[in-house]
XYZ file of N, CA and C in Angstrom:
633
model
N -23.600 -41.540 0.798
C -23.019 -42.545 -0.091
C -24.042 -42.971 -1.156
N -23.560 -43.091 -2.402
C -24.402 -43.597 -3.467
C -23.617 -44.655 -4.215
N -24.342 -45.425 -5.084
C -23.655 -46.439 -5.874
C -22.803 -45.807 -6.965
N -23.071 -44.534 -7.278
C -22.292 -43.825 -8.281
C -21.788 -42.526 -7.679
N -20.701 -42.578 -6.940
C -20.205 -41.374 -6.263
C -19.770 -40.312 -7.266
N -19.851 -39.061 -6.829
C -19.389 -37.967 -7.662
C -17.879 -38.054 -7.866
N -17.398 -37.376 -8.896
C -15.979 -37.324 -9.169
C -15.421 -35.939 -8.881
N -14.106 -35.864 -8.758
C -13.437 -34.567 -8.599
C -12.050 -34.610 -9.233
N -11.791 -33.592 -10.039
C -10.450 -33.372 -10.590
C -9.740 -32.382 -9.678
N -8.573 -32.786 -9.188
C -7.772 -32.005 -8.234
C -6.471 -31.639 -8.942
N -6.231 -30.344 -9.147
C -5.008 -29.897 -9.812
C -4.364 -28.794 -8.984
N -3.154 -29.048 -8.504
C -2.414 -28.051 -7.726
C -1.074 -27.794 -8.410
N -0.588 -26.566 -8.333
C 0.668 -26.248 -8.991
C 1.292 -24.968 -8.434
N 2.567 -24.819 -8.695
C 3.249 -23.539 -8.549
C 3.451 -22.950 -9.937
N 3.780 -21.660 -9.970
C 4.032 -20.985 -11.230
C 5.109 -19.931 -10.994
N 5.968 -19.726 -11.960
C 7.025 -18.722 -11.820
C 6.476 -17.315 -11.764
N 7.183 -16.447 -11.072
C 6.718 -15.073 -10.899
C 6.507 -14.336 -12.204
N 7.365 -14.561 -13.184
C 7.233 -13.886 -14.477
C 6.025 -14.391 -15.268
N 5.549 -15.587 -14.955
C 4.433 -16.191 -15.688
C 3.108 -16.087 -14.948
N 3.118 -15.598 -13.720
C 1.942 -15.665 -12.864
C 0.761 -14.859 -13.398
N 1.004 -13.665 -13.899
C -0.090 -12.830 -14.379
C -0.805 -13.493 -15.547
N -0.045 -14.016 -16.511
C -0.667 -14.688 -17.662
C -1.344 -15.979 -17.245
N -0.741 -16.695 -16.304
C -1.334 -17.929 -15.788
C -2.726 -17.666 -15.195
N -2.836 -16.647 -14.372
C -4.121 -16.326 -13.762
C -5.129 -15.818 -14.785
N -4.667 -15.059 -15.757
C -5.557 -14.579 -16.813
C -6.106 -15.759 -17.600
N -5.246 -16.712 -17.937
C -5.675 -17.915 -18.647
C -6.664 -18.719 -17.818
N -6.340 -18.960 -16.560
C -7.201 -19.772 -15.703
C -8.567 -19.123 -15.529
N -8.568 -17.801 -15.279
C -9.815 -17.105 -14.978
C -10.667 -16.850 -16.215
N -10.034 -16.595 -17.355
C -10.777 -16.199 -18.547
C -11.042 -17.316 -19.537
N -10.299 -18.425 -19.431
C -10.494 -19.510 -20.386
C -10.672 -20.874 -19.728
N -9.726 -21.258 -18.882
C -9.626 -22.651 -18.478
C -10.797 -23.134 -17.637
N -11.168 -22.386 -16.606
C -12.268 -22.829 -15.742
C -13.546 -22.987 -16.533
N -13.890 -21.992 -17.354
C -15.122 -22.060 -18.139
C -15.104 -23.228 -19.122
N -13.951 -23.493 -19.742
C -13.846 -24.617 -20.667
C -14.136 -25.938 -19.962
N -13.596 -26.105 -18.768
C -13.792 -27.354 -18.052
C -15.242 -27.493 -17.566
N -15.795 -26.429 -17.011
C -17.160 -26.505 -16.467
C -18.182 -26.715 -17.581
N -17.844 -26.332 -18.801
C -18.763 -26.528 -19.928
C -18.813 -27.977 -20.398
N -17.891 -28.812 -19.955
C -17.864 -30.219 -20.359
C -19.051 -30.958 -19.752
N -19.637 -31.846 -20.522
C -20.764 -32.646 -20.053
C -20.422 -33.384 -18.767
N -21.304 -33.254 -17.754
C -21.112 -33.937 -16.487
C -20.419 -33.112 -15.431
N -19.775 -32.017 -15.819
C -19.101 -31.168 -14.837
C -20.117 -30.293 -14.106
N -19.959 -30.186 -12.796
C -20.867 -29.420 -11.947
C -20.303 -28.047 -11.608
N -19.028 -27.992 -11.273
C -18.424 -26.730 -10.850
C -16.910 -26.769 -11.010
N -16.344 -25.570 -11.092
C -14.895 -25.391 -11.043
C -14.581 -24.324 -10.022
N -13.630 -24.593 -9.128
C -13.337 -23.689 -8.014
C -11.834 -23.471 -7.917
N -11.438 -22.207 -7.789
C -10.023 -21.867 -7.647
C -9.705 -21.456 -6.217
N -8.515 -21.857 -5.775
C -8.029 -21.517 -4.436
C -6.602 -20.990 -4.537
N -6.247 -20.145 -3.579
C -4.887 -19.637 -3.437
C -4.337 -20.138 -2.110
N -3.083 -20.536 -2.086
C -2.490 -21.119 -0.881
C -2.384 -20.095 0.247
N -2.706 -20.553 1.441
C -2.403 -19.807 2.660
C -1.165 -20.407 3.317
N -1.148 -21.737 3.369
C 0.026 -22.447 3.889
C 0.050 -23.808 3.206
N 0.716 -23.880 2.040
C 0.725 -25.112 1.248
C 1.963 -25.119 0.353
N 2.326 -26.296 -0.094
C 3.503 -26.436 -0.928
C 3.309 -25.936 -2.349
N 2.063 -25.906 -2.822
C 1.756 -25.408 -4.161
C 0.822 -24.213 -4.040
N 1.105 -23.165 -4.794
C 0.417 -21.879 -4.610
C -1.039 -21.884 -5.057
N -1.347 -22.664 -6.096
C -2.681 -22.623 -6.680
C -3.302 -24.013 -6.701
N -4.628 -24.031 -6.492
C -5.382 -25.280 -6.498
C -6.681 -25.061 -7.255
N -6.986 -25.999 -8.149
C -8.268 -26.020 -8.845
C -8.992 -27.312 -8.557
N -10.274 -27.218 -8.189
C -11.118 -28.382 -7.930
C -12.297 -28.355 -8.899
N -12.523 -29.472 -9.598
C -13.610 -29.567 -10.559
C -14.480 -30.757 -10.183
N -15.721 -30.480 -9.822
C -16.622 -31.540 -9.379
C -17.473 -32.022 -10.565
N -17.671 -33.357 -10.642
C -18.477 -33.958 -11.704
C -19.557 -34.852 -11.102
N -20.534 -35.193 -11.941
C -21.618 -36.055 -11.464
C -21.115 -37.452 -11.124
N -20.125 -37.943 -11.848
C -19.562 -39.263 -11.563
C -18.150 -39.352 -12.125
N -17.442 -40.402 -11.723
C -16.093 -40.625 -12.244
C -16.121 -40.915 -13.747
N -17.244 -41.451 -14.230
C -17.358 -41.779 -15.654
C -17.251 -40.539 -16.549
N -17.519 -39.354 -15.993
C -17.447 -38.146 -16.802
C -16.028 -37.861 -17.280
N -15.023 -38.460 -16.630
C -13.645 -38.280 -17.056
C -13.244 -39.254 -18.173
N -14.169 -40.115 -18.580
C -13.911 -41.026 -19.695
C -14.804 -40.731 -20.891
N -15.639 -39.692 -20.796
C -16.578 -39.384 -21.870
C -15.858 -38.695 -23.033
N -16.524 -38.664 -24.181
C -15.924 -38.083 -25.380
C -15.640 -36.590 -25.218
N -16.538 -35.873 -24.535
C -16.354 -34.428 -24.351
C -15.084 -34.138 -23.564
N -14.855 -34.890 -22.488
C -13.651 -34.659 -21.688
C -12.402 -35.055 -22.460
N -12.477 -36.148 -23.163
C -11.319 -36.595 -23.968
C -10.938 -35.533 -24.985
N -11.951 -34.940 -25.628
C -11.679 -33.899 -26.616
C -11.037 -32.674 -25.982
N -11.554 -32.266 -24.816
C -10.994 -31.096 -24.132
C -9.579 -31.351 -23.652
N -9.323 -32.587 -23.217
C -8.010 -32.932 -22.657
C -6.956 -33.107 -23.743
N -7.372 -33.568 -24.906
C -6.404 -33.879 -25.972
C -6.272 -32.758 -27.003
N -7.250 -31.849 -27.065
C -7.179 -30.749 -28.020
C -7.149 -29.427 -27.257
N -6.024 -29.153 -26.611
C -5.863 -27.933 -25.832
C -5.625 -26.736 -26.763
N -6.027 -25.558 -26.296
C -5.693 -24.328 -27.022
C -4.198 -24.051 -26.871
N -3.676 -23.195 -27.724
C -2.255 -22.812 -27.622
C -1.969 -22.161 -26.282
N -2.913 -21.372 -25.795
C -2.750 -20.713 -24.490
C -2.653 -21.747 -23.381
N -3.498 -22.777 -23.473
C -3.462 -23.855 -22.471
C -2.136 -24.609 -22.532
N -1.716 -24.984 -23.719
C -0.460 -25.736 -23.842
C 0.709 -24.942 -23.288
N 0.708 -23.643 -23.544
C 1.790 -22.790 -23.058
C 1.822 -22.761 -21.541
N 0.663 -22.602 -20.906
C 0.618 -22.517 -19.448
C 0.857 -23.866 -18.780
N 0.423 -24.942 -19.397
C 0.698 -26.264 -18.832
C 2.197 -26.538 -18.785
N 2.916 -26.055 -19.780
C 4.373 -26.245 -19.817
C 5.088 -25.377 -18.785
N 4.438 -24.302 -18.351
C 5.049 -23.384 -17.385
C 4.770 -23.768 -15.927
N 3.895 -24.741 -15.711
C 3.591 -25.164 -14.338
C 4.840 -25.734 -13.678
N 4.965 -25.462 -12.393
C 6.099 -25.946 -11.597
C 5.600 -26.901 -10.526
N 6.141 -28.125 -10.517
C 5.748 -29.148 -9.534
C 4.234 -29.354 -9.491
N 3.589 -29.569 -10.644
C 2.131 -29.758 -10.637
C 1.734 -31.122 -10.097
N 0.489 -31.228 -9.684
C -0.079 -32.487 -9.190
C -1.498 -32.590 -9.708
N -1.798 -33.678 -10.420
C -3.137 -33.896 -10.978
C -3.678 -35.224 -10.469
N -4.883 -35.193 -9.909
C -5.541 -36.400 -9.438
C -7.001 -36.388 -9.883
N -7.452 -37.494 -10.453
C -8.880 -37.695 -10.737
C -9.402 -38.645 -9.666
N -10.398 -38.190 -8.916
C -10.805 -38.883 -7.684
C -12.294 -39.184 -7.646
N -12.640 -40.205 -6.889
C -14.013 -40.441 -6.446
C -14.219 -39.694 -5.127
N -15.408 -39.109 -4.975
C -15.775 -38.558 -3.672
C -16.468 -39.683 -2.927
N -15.722 -40.389 -2.090
C -16.222 -41.610 -1.462
C -17.026 -41.365 -0.202
N -16.921 -40.191 0.377
C -17.691 -39.867 1.585
C -17.814 -38.358 1.659
N -18.937 -37.892 2.174
C -19.144 -36.443 2.290
C -20.102 -36.168 3.441
N -19.741 -35.201 4.274
C -20.596 -34.714 5.348
C -20.734 -33.207 5.175
N -21.957 -32.707 5.282
C -22.199 -31.279 5.137
C -22.548 -30.904 3.718
N -22.795 -29.600 3.498
C -23.173 -29.091 2.180
C -22.730 -27.641 2.064
N -22.436 -27.235 0.820
C -22.050 -25.851 0.596
C -20.563 -25.719 0.326
N -20.121 -24.474 0.188
C -18.710 -24.162 -0.052
C -18.206 -23.204 1.009
N -17.039 -23.488 1.557
C -16.465 -22.636 2.590
C -15.406 -21.702 2.037
N -15.176 -20.603 2.727
C -14.153 -19.642 2.307
C -12.747 -20.172 2.522
N -12.609 -21.148 3.399
C -11.284 -21.707 3.725
C -11.310 -23.216 3.573
N -10.199 -23.754 3.056
C -10.085 -25.175 2.748
C -8.805 -25.755 3.343
N -8.960 -26.919 3.971
C -7.801 -27.714 4.387
C -7.759 -28.985 3.535
N -6.593 -29.325 3.030
C -6.377 -30.559 2.278
C -5.497 -31.452 3.117
N -6.073 -32.551 3.601
C -5.326 -33.528 4.393
C -4.883 -34.663 3.485
N -3.590 -34.837 3.309
C -3.072 -35.965 2.558
C -2.850 -37.112 3.531
N -3.554 -38.214 3.299
C -3.543 -39.337 4.245
C -2.262 -40.152 4.063
N -1.560 -40.380 5.144
C -0.309 -41.118 5.097
C -0.519 -42.629 5.009
N -1.727 -43.068 5.292
C -2.096 -44.480 5.141
C -3.538 -44.542 4.685
N -3.943 -45.704 4.173
C -5.302 -45.864 3.654
C -6.331 -45.655 4.755
N -7.388 -44.918 4.448
C -8.447 -44.666 5.418
C -9.761 -45.230 4.882
N -10.602 -45.692 5.791
C -11.896 -46.272 5.431
C -12.958 -45.202 5.340
N -13.939 -45.439 4.489
C -15.047 -44.497 4.327
C -15.744 -44.256 5.668
N -15.980 -45.321 6.414
C -16.660 -45.183 7.692
C -15.908 -44.297 8.665
N -14.588 -44.387 8.658
C -13.790 -43.547 9.556
C -13.922 -42.065 9.196
N -13.935 -41.778 7.900
C -14.059 -40.386 7.459
C -15.453 -39.856 7.756
N -16.468 -40.685 7.600
C -17.822 -40.253 7.943
C -17.941 -39.964 9.440
N -17.287 -40.762 10.264
C -17.293 -40.495 11.713
C -16.583 -39.191 12.036
N -15.468 -38.947 11.366
C -14.756 -37.689 11.570
C -15.613 -36.512 11.108
N -16.275 -36.668 9.971
C -17.155 -35.620 9.488
C -18.275 -35.308 10.449
N -18.838 -36.335 11.051
C -19.904 -36.134 12.043
C -19.371 -35.395 13.257
N -18.161 -35.748 13.688
C -17.543 -35.061 14.823
C -17.291 -33.589 14.495
N -16.745 -33.329 13.309
C -16.419 -31.964 12.923
C -17.667 -31.105 12.729
N -18.758 -31.724 12.282
C -19.972 -30.964 11.967
C -20.563 -30.273 13.188
N -20.184 -30.713 14.373
C -20.686 -30.094 15.597
C -19.866 -28.883 16.019
N -18.765 -28.611 15.306
C -17.854 -27.535 15.711
C -18.145 -26.253 14.942
N -17.825 -25.099 15.524
C -18.084 -23.809 14.862
C -17.342 -23.672 13.542
N -18.031 -23.140 12.550
C -17.424 -22.843 11.268
C -17.368 -23.986 10.279
N -17.807 -25.187 10.672
C -17.744 -26.336 9.766
C -18.698 -26.140 8.588
N -18.231 -26.500 7.384
C -19.091 -26.489 6.196
C -19.191 -27.890 5.598
N -18.066 -28.476 5.185
C -18.087 -29.829 4.613
C -16.810 -30.576 4.928
N -16.911 -31.895 4.818
C -15.753 -32.797 4.925
C -15.955 -33.891 3.881
N -14.958 -34.138 3.032
C -15.104 -35.112 1.960
C -13.835 -35.934 1.782
N -14.009 -37.215 1.461
C -12.888 -38.114 1.192
C -12.717 -38.264 -0.317
N -11.513 -37.958 -0.803
C -11.168 -38.157 -2.203
C -10.244 -39.359 -2.341
N -10.649 -40.307 -3.196
C -9.838 -41.496 -3.466
C -9.396 -41.454 -4.927
N -8.103 -41.233 -5.210
C -7.638 -41.107 -6.594
C -7.794 -42.404 -7.375
N -8.143 -42.266 -8.638
C -8.164 -43.379 -9.576
C -6.824 -43.405 -10.286
N -6.063 -44.477 -10.096
C -4.712 -44.541 -10.647
C -4.711 -44.415 -12.173
N -5.639 -45.078 -12.843
C -5.642 -45.096 -14.309
C -6.014 -43.734 -14.880
N -6.945 -43.041 -14.249
C -7.421 -41.763 -14.778
C -6.533 -40.595 -14.386
N -5.720 -40.770 -13.358
C -4.881 -39.669 -12.852
C -3.576 -39.571 -13.645
N -3.702 -39.405 -14.945
C -2.504 -39.273 -15.774
C -1.784 -37.970 -15.431
N -0.455 -37.990 -15.407
C 0.283 -36.810 -14.953
C 0.269 -35.672 -15.970
N 0.408 -34.453 -15.462
C 0.561 -33.279 -16.297
C 1.958 -33.262 -16.914
N 2.183 -32.422 -17.954
C 3.469 -32.468 -18.657
C 4.700 -32.347 -17.762
N 4.644 -31.498 -16.750
C 5.811 -31.282 -15.889
C 5.692 -31.981 -14.532
N 4.769 -32.918 -14.435
C 4.547 -33.596 -13.149
C 5.510 -34.764 -12.961
N 6.114 -34.813 -11.781
C 6.991 -35.926 -11.423
C 6.178 -36.903 -10.583
N 5.963 -38.102 -11.090
C 5.124 -39.097 -10.429
C 6.009 -40.120 -9.719
N 5.902 -40.188 -8.404
C 6.651 -41.164 -7.634
C 5.958 -42.522 -7.698
N 6.705 -43.615 -7.603
C 6.081 -44.937 -7.633
C 5.241 -45.178 -6.384
N 4.263 -46.080 -6.504
C 3.413 -46.403 -5.363
C 1.989 -45.930 -5.558
N 1.146 -46.344 -4.664
C -0.272 -46.008 -4.726
C -0.491 -44.534 -4.437
N -1.412 -43.924 -5.180
C -1.744 -42.522 -4.962
C -2.482 -42.369 -3.632
N -2.111 -41.343 -2.893
C -2.655 -41.164 -1.538
C -4.050 -40.534 -1.553
N -4.909 -41.018 -0.651
C -6.213 -40.406 -0.464
C -6.055 -39.029 0.165
N -7.073 -38.190 -0.032
C -7.087 -36.859 0.539
C -8.439 -36.590 1.181
N -8.428 -35.824 2.244
C -9.667 -35.374 2.888
C -9.724 -33.855 2.765
N -10.815 -33.363 2.187
C -11.029 -31.926 2.045
C -11.965 -31.449 3.140
N -11.547 -30.423 3.858
C -12.375 -29.834 4.922
C -12.581 -28.371 4.592
N -13.841 -27.966 4.471
C -14.166 -26.575 4.184
C -14.786 -25.939 5.417
N -14.444 -24.672 5.641
C -14.929 -23.957 6.819
C -15.155 -22.489 6.477
N -15.829 -21.795 7.379
C -16.205 -20.411 7.114
C -15.158 -19.404 7.575
N -14.148 -19.847 8.312
C -13.107 -18.922 8.784
C -11.764 -19.638 8.862
N -10.716 -18.838 8.900
C -9.364 -19.383 9.011
C -9.177 -20.120 10.328
N -9.633 -19.523 11.402
C -9.486 -20.165 12.715
C -10.228 -21.486 12.765
N -11.417 -21.510 12.172
C -12.224 -22.741 12.182
C -11.559 -23.850 11.405
N -11.068 -23.554 10.203
C -10.470 -24.614 9.391
C -9.185 -25.144 10.028
N -8.442 -24.271 10.699
C -7.237 -24.727 11.398
C -7.579 -25.744 12.489
N -8.630 -25.444 13.256
C -9.017 -26.339 14.347
C -9.624 -27.630 13.806
N -10.439 -27.531 12.775
C -11.039 -28.717 12.183
C -9.958 -29.645 11.613
N -8.982 -29.056 10.932
C -7.899 -29.858 10.359
C -7.058 -30.507 11.446
N -6.819 -29.784 12.531
C -6.029 -30.333 13.628
C -6.721 -31.578 14.202
N -8.004 -31.484 14.403
C -8.743 -32.626 14.979
C -8.811 -33.788 13.993
N -9.075 -33.498 12.732
C -9.153 -34.567 11.745
C -7.803 -35.249 11.542
N -6.740 -34.482 11.515
C -5.395 -35.046 11.316
C -5.007 -35.999 12.429
N -5.444 -35.694 13.650
C -5.106 -36.540 14.791
C -5.726 -37.924 14.652
N -6.893 -37.990 14.011
C -7.589 -39.272 13.850
C -7.162 -39.996 12.570
N -7.033 -39.234 11.479
C -6.803 -39.841 10.161
C -5.330 -39.876 9.752
N -4.457 -39.331 10.605
C -3.022 -39.329 10.334
C -2.717 -38.646 8.999
N -3.281 -37.458 8.835
C -3.077 -36.708 7.609
C -2.176 -35.509 7.821
N -1.542 -35.085 6.738
C -0.727 -33.865 6.724
C -1.522 -32.769 6.056
N -1.755 -31.664 6.750
C -2.674 -30.634 6.274
C -1.965 -29.510 5.546
N -2.595 -29.054 4.454
C -2.214 -27.830 3.761
C -3.467 -26.951 3.683
N -3.266 -25.637 3.594
C -4.401 -24.722 3.742
C -4.489 -23.765 2.554
N -5.731 -23.584 2.076
C -6.014 -22.715 0.939
C -7.193 -21.797 1.260
N -7.255 -20.695 0.521
C -8.358 -19.752 0.645
C -9.080 -19.663 -0.699
N -10.410 -19.606 -0.637
C -11.226 -19.552 -1.849
C -10.921 -18.305 -2.666
N -10.775 -18.495 -3.970
C -10.616 -17.381 -4.896
C -11.957 -17.093 -5.585
N -12.433 -18.075 -6.384
C -13.766 -17.923 -6.995
C -14.249 -19.265 -7.510
N -15.549 -19.307 -7.843
C -16.177 -20.554 -8.286
C -17.132 -20.279 -9.442
N -17.189 -21.218 -10.377
C -18.137 -21.180 -11.479
C -18.893 -22.495 -11.506
N -20.230 -22.439 -11.627
C -21.037 -23.651 -11.705
C -21.617 -23.805 -13.106
N -21.923 -25.038 -13.471
C -22.524 -25.295 -14.781
C -23.897 -24.641 -14.880
N -24.610 -24.547 -13.779
C -25.920 -23.908 -13.777
C -25.801 -22.424 -14.147
N -24.745 -21.774 -13.657
C -24.541 -20.364 -13.994
C -24.219 -20.170 -15.466
N -23.551 -21.140 -16.070
C -23.188 -21.030 -17.476
C -24.376 -21.195 -18.398
N -25.406 -21.893 -17.922
C -26.578 -22.155 -18.771
C -27.767 -21.281 -18.428
N -27.663 -20.464 -17.368
C -28.799 -19.627 -16.958
C -28.892 -18.366 -17.797
């Protein structure tokens, strides 16, 4: 825990079969690099669903939540390329959340990811305790609590936003499918979360872009 927790942009979506090839080409060749090049961004990571309601997930980590209010991010968000505008309009049931990383146990990136959507508010201390418990199990990599910022989590063009407070999420990364399934099962029992599962596609870091 720090006084200035890191931030994370969480974007999940479906895409139509006829648009999928162009969507992936755009994401892989333009979108991830554009976002990671923004001041304060640390990494951009793509995932493909193994068992989830939305087929694709992108996670973008930043040094702090303030990076989503800086001029560079505002420019990137408001001056999209034509390719970006086209693909944003083709997203199906998208979900966009700008979050604080309020708790984190472990380090690194796992090949498999579980996203637990918390059905009720969870405390940082409870998630840290769960992370400590999970860290002793085979295949554990990281456990993190994401708390969405209501004001910054503006919806995507085709996003349907239900009324009420945005739900917290717990991200669990592991080195194998079997491990992440077991870790998610144990965490869900304590935190009352509903789990969805993704597999790592690829990652780009800001350090790689400047090296």
